[in-house]
Coordinates of C-alpha atoms and ligand atoms in Angstrom, one line a residue:
X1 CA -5.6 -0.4 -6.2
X2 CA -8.1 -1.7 -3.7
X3 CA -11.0 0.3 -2.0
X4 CA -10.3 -0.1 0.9
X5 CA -12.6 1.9 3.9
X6 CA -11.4 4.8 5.4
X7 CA -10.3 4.4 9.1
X8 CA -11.3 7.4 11.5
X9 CA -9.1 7.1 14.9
X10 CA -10.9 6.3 18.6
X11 CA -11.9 10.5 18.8
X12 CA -13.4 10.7 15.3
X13 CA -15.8 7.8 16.0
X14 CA -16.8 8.6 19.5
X15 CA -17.7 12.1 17.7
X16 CA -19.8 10.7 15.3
X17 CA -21.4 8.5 17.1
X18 CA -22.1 10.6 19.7
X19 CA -23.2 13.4 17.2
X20 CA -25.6 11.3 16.0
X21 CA -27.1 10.6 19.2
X22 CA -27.4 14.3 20.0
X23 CA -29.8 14.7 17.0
X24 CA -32.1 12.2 17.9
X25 CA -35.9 13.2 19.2
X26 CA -38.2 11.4 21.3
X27 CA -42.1 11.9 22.3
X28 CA -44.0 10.2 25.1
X29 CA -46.9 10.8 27.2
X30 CA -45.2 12.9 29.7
X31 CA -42.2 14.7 30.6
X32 CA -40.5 11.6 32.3
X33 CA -42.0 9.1 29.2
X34 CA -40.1 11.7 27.0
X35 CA -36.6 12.0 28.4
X36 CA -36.6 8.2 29.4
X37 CA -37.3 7.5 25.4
X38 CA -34.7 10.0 24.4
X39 CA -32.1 8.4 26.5
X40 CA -32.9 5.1 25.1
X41 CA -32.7 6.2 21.4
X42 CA -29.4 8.1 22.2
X43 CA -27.9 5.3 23.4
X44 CA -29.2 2.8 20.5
X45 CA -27.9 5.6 18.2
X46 CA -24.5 5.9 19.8
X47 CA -23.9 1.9 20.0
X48 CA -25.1 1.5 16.2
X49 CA -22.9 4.0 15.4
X50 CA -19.7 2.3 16.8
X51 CA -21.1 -0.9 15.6
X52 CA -21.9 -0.7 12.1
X53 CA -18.6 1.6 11.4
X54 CA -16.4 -0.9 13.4
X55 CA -18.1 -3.6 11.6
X56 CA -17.7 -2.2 8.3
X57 CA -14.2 -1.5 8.7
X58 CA -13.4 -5.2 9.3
X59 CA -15.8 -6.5 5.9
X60 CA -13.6 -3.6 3.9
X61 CA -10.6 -4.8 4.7
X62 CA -9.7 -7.5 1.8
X63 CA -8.6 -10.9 2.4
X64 CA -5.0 -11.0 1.9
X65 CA -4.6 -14.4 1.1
X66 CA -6.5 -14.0 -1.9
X67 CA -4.2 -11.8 -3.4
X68 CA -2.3 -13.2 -7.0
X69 CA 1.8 -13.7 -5.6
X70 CA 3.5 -10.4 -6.5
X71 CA 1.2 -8.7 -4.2
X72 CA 1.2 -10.9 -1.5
X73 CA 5.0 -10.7 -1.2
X74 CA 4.8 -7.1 -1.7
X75 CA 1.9 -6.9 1.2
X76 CA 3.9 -8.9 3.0
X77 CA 6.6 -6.5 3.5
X78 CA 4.5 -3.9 4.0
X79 CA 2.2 -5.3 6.3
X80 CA 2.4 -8.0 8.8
X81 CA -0.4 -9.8 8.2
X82 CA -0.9 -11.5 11.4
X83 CA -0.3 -8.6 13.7
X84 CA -3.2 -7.1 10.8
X85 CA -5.7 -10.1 11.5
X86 CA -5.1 -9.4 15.1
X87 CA -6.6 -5.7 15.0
X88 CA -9.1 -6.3 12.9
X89 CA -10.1 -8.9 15.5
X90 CA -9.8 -6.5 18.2
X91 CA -12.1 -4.5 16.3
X92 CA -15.0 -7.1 15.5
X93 CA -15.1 -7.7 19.1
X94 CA -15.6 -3.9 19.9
X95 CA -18.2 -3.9 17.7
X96 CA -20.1 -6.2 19.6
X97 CA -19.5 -5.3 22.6
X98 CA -20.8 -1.6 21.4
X99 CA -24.7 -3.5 20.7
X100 CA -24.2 -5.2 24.1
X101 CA -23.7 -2.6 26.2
X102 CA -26.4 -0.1 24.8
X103 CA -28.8 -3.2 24.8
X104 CA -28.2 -3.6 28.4
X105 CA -28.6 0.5 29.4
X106 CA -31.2 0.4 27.0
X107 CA -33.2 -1.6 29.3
X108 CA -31.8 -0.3 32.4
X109 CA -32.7 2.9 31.4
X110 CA -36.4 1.9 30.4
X111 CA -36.8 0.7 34.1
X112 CA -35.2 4.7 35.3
X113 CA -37.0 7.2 36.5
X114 CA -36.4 10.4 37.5
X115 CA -32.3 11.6 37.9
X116 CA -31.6 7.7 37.4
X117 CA -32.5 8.0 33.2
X118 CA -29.7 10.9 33.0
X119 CA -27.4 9.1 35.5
X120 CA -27.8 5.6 33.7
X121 CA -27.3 7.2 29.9
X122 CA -24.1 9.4 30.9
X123 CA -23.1 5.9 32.3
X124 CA -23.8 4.3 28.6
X125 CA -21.9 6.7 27.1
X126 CA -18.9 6.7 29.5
X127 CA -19.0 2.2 28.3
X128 CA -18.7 3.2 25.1
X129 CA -16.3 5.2 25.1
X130 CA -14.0 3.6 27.1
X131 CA -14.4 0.6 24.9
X132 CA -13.5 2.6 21.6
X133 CA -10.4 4.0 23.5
X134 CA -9.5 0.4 24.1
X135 CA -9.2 0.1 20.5
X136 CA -7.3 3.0 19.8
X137 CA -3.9 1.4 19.3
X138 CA -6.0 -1.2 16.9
X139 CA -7.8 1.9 15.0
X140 CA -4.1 3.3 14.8
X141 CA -2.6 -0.2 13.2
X142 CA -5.4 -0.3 10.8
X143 CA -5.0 3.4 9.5
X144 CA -1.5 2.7 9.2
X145 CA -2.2 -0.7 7.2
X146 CA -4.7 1.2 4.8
X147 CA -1.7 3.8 4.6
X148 CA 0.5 0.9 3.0
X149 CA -2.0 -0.9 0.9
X150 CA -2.9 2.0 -0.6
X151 CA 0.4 2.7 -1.7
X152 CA 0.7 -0.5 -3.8
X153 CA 1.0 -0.2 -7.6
X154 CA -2.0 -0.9 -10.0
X155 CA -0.5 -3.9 -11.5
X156 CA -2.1 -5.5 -15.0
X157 CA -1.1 -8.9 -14.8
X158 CA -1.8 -8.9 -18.6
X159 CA 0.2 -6.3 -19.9
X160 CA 3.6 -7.0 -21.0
X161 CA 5.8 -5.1 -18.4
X162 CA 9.8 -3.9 -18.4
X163 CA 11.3 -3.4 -15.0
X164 CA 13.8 -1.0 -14.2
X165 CA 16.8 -1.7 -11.6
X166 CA 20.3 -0.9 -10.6
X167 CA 21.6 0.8 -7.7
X168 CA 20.5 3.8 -5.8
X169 CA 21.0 7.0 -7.6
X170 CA 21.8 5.8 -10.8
X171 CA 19.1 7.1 -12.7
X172 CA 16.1 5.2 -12.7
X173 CA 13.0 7.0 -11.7
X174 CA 14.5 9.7 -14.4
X175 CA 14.1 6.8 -16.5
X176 CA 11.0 5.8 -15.9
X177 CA 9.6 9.6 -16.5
X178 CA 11.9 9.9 -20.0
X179 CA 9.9 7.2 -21.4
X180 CA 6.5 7.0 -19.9
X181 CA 3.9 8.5 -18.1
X182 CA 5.1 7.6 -14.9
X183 CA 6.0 10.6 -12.7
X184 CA 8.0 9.3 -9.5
X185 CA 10.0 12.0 -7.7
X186 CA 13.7 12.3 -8.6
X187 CA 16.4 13.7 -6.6
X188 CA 20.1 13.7 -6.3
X189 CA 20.2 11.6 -3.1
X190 CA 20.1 7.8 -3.2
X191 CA 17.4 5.6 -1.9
X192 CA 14.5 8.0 -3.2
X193 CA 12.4 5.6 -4.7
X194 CA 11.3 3.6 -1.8
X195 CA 8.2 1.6 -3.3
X196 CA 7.6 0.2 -6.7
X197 CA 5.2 2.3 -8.9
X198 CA 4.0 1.9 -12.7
X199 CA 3.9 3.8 -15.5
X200 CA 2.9 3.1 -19.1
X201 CA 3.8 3.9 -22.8
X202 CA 2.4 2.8 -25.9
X203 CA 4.2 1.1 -29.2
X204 CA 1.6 0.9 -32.0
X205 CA -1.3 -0.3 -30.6
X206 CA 0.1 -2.2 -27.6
X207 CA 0.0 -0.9 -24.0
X208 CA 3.2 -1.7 -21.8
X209 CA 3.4 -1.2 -18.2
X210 CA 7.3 0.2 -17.0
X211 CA 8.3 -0.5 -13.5
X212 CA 9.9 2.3 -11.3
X213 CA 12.0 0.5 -8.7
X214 CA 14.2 1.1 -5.1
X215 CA 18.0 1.3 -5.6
X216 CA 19.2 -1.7 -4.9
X217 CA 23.1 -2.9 -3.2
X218 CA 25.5 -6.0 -4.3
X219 CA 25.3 -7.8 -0.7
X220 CA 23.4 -11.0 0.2
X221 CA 19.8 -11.3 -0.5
X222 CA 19.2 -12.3 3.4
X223 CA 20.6 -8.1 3.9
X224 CA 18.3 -6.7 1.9
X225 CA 15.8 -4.3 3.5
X226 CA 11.6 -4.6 2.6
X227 CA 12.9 -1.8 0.1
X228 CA 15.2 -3.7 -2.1
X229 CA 13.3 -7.0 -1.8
X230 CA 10.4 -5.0 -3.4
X231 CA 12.5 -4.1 -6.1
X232 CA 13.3 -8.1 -6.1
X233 CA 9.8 -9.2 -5.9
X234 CA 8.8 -6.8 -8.9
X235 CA 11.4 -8.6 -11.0
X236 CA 10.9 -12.5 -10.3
X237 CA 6.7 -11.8 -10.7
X238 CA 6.1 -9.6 -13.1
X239 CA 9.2 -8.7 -15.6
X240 CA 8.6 -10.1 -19.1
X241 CA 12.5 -7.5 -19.7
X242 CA 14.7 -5.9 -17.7
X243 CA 16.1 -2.3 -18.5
X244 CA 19.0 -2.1 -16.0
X245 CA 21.0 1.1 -15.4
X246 CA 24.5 1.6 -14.8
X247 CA 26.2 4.7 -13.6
X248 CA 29.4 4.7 -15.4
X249 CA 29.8 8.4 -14.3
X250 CA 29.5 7.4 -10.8
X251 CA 28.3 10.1 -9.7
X252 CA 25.6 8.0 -8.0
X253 CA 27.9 7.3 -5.1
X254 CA 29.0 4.1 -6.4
X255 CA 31.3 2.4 -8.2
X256 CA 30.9 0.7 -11.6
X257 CA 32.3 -2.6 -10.4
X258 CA 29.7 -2.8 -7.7
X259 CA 26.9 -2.0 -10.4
X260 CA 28.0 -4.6 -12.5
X261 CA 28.1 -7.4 -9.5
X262 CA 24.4 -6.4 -8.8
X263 CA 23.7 -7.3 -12.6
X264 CA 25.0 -10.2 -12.6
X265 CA 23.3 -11.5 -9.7
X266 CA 19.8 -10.3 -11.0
X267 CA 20.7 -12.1 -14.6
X268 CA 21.6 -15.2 -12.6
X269 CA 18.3 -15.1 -10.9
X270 CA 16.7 -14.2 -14.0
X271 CA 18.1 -16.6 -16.4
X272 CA 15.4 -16.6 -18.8
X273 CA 14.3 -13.1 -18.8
X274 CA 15.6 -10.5 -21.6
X275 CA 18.0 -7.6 -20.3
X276 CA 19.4 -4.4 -21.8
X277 CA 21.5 -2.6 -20.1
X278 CA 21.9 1.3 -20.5
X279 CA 24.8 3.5 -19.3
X280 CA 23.2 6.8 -17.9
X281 CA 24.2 10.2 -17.5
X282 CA 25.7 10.3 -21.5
X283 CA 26.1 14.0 -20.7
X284 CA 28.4 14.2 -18.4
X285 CA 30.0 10.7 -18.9
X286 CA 31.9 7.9 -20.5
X287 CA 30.1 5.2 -22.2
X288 CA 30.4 1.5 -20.3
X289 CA 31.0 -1.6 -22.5
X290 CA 28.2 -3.7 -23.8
X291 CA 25.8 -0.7 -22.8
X292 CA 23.7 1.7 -24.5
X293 CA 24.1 5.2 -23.8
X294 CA 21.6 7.2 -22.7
X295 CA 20.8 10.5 -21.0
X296 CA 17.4 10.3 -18.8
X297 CA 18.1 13.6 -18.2
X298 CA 17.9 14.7 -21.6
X299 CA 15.8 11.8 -22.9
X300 CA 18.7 10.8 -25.1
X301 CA 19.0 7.3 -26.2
X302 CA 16.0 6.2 -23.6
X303 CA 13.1 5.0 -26.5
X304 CA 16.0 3.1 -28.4
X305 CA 17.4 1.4 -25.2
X306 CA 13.6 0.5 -24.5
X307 CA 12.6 -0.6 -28.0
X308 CA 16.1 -2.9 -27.5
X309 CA 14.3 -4.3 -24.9
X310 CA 11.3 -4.9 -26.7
X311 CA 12.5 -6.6 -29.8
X312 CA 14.0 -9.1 -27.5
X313 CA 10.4 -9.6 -25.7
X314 CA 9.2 -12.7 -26.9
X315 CA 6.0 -14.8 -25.1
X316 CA 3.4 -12.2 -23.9
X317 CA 4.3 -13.3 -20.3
X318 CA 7.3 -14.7 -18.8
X319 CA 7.2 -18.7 -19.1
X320 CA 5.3 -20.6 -17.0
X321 CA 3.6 -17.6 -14.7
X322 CA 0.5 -18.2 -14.1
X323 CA -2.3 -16.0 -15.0
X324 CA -2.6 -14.0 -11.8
X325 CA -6.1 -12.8 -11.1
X326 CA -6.5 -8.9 -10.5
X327 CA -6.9 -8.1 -6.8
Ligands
GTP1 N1 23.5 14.5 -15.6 C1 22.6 13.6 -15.5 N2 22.0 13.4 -14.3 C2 21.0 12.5 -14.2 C3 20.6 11.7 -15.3 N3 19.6 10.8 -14.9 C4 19.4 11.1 -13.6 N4 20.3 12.1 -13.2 C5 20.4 12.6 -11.8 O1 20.7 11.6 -10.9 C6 20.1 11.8 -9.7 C7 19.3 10.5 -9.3 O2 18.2 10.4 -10.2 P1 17.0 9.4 -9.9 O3 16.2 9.3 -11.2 O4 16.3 9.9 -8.7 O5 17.8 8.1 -9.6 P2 17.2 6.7 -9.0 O6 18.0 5.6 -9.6 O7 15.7 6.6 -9.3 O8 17.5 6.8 -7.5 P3 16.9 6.0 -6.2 O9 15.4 6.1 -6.3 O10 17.4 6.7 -5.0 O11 17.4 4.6 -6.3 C8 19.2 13.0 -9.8 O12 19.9 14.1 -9.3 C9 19.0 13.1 -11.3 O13 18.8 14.4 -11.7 C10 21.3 11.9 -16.5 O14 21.0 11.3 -17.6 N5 22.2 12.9 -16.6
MG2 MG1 14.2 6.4 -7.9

């Protein structure tokens, strides 16, 4: 969803920077002239190296408070932002103390002569890379950051979009891949799912988006993990219909009662938003009252449960939101 630059750890820079210096050439008058002007342009190389790549990992990075409110709440539990502004920090200042130190052996080294030029430009290098190590843990945050915001689904805030829930194992991602070209990975365990992904399907000529999300438990919001509040998030920002599924075979590893408590919670919370609620795993199970049966399984039921859904869609977006900006 974002470009966001790619992070290379404290080894990976001090080789390129230091690769680049290797390459560099230098000509002078004599043979002193010459290897006092090929230390200075290794160590210019090498610091502009550290700079400009520490520097543009900082610009890459994008400005988090800018983002429209379902992302920022699901950044912020990804991501702690102010541990975040901290290492980029960390890095900005290693960038400048990269130009500082080969300006200063830069001139120290035009003064040199003799074993003093090779002595002086070892020295450089030995700065700088005790500097990058310094940032090493930062470099490591950052990479681990990039890791997460990556991850984030590509999110039309114009598209009409369904969001599936319910608890863990019930069925959803299976779901999601019965009805549209979303592919997130199924298996027979619960808590698979642990971010919110997107996939789309088309009804005449209009696009929808279709929300994969984490399993979610009946117990108080303020329990919830980052997982299940993603899951949350997904739902108060950005579902225009809720498709939530039931287990009534409970073969999920939970029982129907607690299912049912979950969806009543999420249509409290959701008051205004359209639900249909589907009872999966038709072929192996009984039905569930007020539920459609389905099999995601076999793809049984799924396109009527979601064009349920959709007949009940009314405003193009749910009431009030505001027109969120794409990131
Ligand atoms: N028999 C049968 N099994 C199903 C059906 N739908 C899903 N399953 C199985 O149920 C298990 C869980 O399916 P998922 O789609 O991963 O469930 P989920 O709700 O996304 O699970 P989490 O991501 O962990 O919350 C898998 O073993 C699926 O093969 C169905 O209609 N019939
Ligand atoms: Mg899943």
């Amino acid at each position: 969803m974002f470009e966001l630059p790619s992070v290379l750890d404290a080894s990976g820079l001090l080789d390129k920077a230091f690769g680049r210096a290797a390459k560099a050439t230098a000509t002078g008058p004599d043979r002193m002239a010459r290897a006092r002007n090929l230390a200075v342009a290794r160590v210019k190389i090498a610091g502009q190296a550290i700079d400009s790549t520490l520097r543009g990992l900082v610009k890459g990075f994008p400005s988090l408070g800018r983002l429209p409110p379902f992302y920022r709440e699901l950044v912020d539990l990804l991501v702690d932002e102010d541990s975040l502004k901290q290492h980029l920090g960390a890095v900005d200042w290693a960038a400048q103390r990269a130009s500082a130190i080969a300006r200063e052996y830069r001139r120290r080294i035009g003064r040199a002569d003799g074993k003093a030029i090779g002595e002086l430009r070892r020295a450089a290098y030995g700065r700088l890379s005790s500097l990058v190590k310094q940032v090493a843990p930062d470099l490591e945050a950052l990479k681990e950051a990039r890791r997460a915001l990556r991850r984030l689904p590509d999110i039309d805030p114009d598209v009409r979009t369904i969001v599936v829930a319910g608890y863990p194992n019930v069925g959803k991602s299976s779901f999601v891949r019965a009805v549209s070209s979303g592919r997130p990975k199924i298996a027979e365990y619960p808590f698979t799912t642990q971010r919110v992904s997107v996939g789309h399907f088309d009804r005449g000529t209009e696009r929808f988006q279709i929300l994969d999300t984490p399993g979610m438990l009946d117990r108080p919001m303020a329990k919830r993990n980052a997982m299940e509040r993603q899951a949350i998030s997904a739902l108060a920002h950005l579902a225009n219909g809720v498709l939530f599924v039931l287990d009534p075979t409970e073969t999920c590893g939970y029982t129907v009662e607690d299912q049912r408590r979950l969806l009543e919670e999420i249509r409290a919370l959701l008051p205004k938003v359209p639900f249909v609620v589907v009872a999966n795993k038709s072929d192996i199970g009984a039905a569930s009252a007020d539920a459609i049966a389905v099999s995601a399984l076999n793809a049984e039921g799924t396109r009527e449960a979601v064009d349920a859904l959709l007949s009940k869609l009314t405003s193009r977006r749910p009431e009030g939101a505001p027109r969120a900006a794409r990131p």
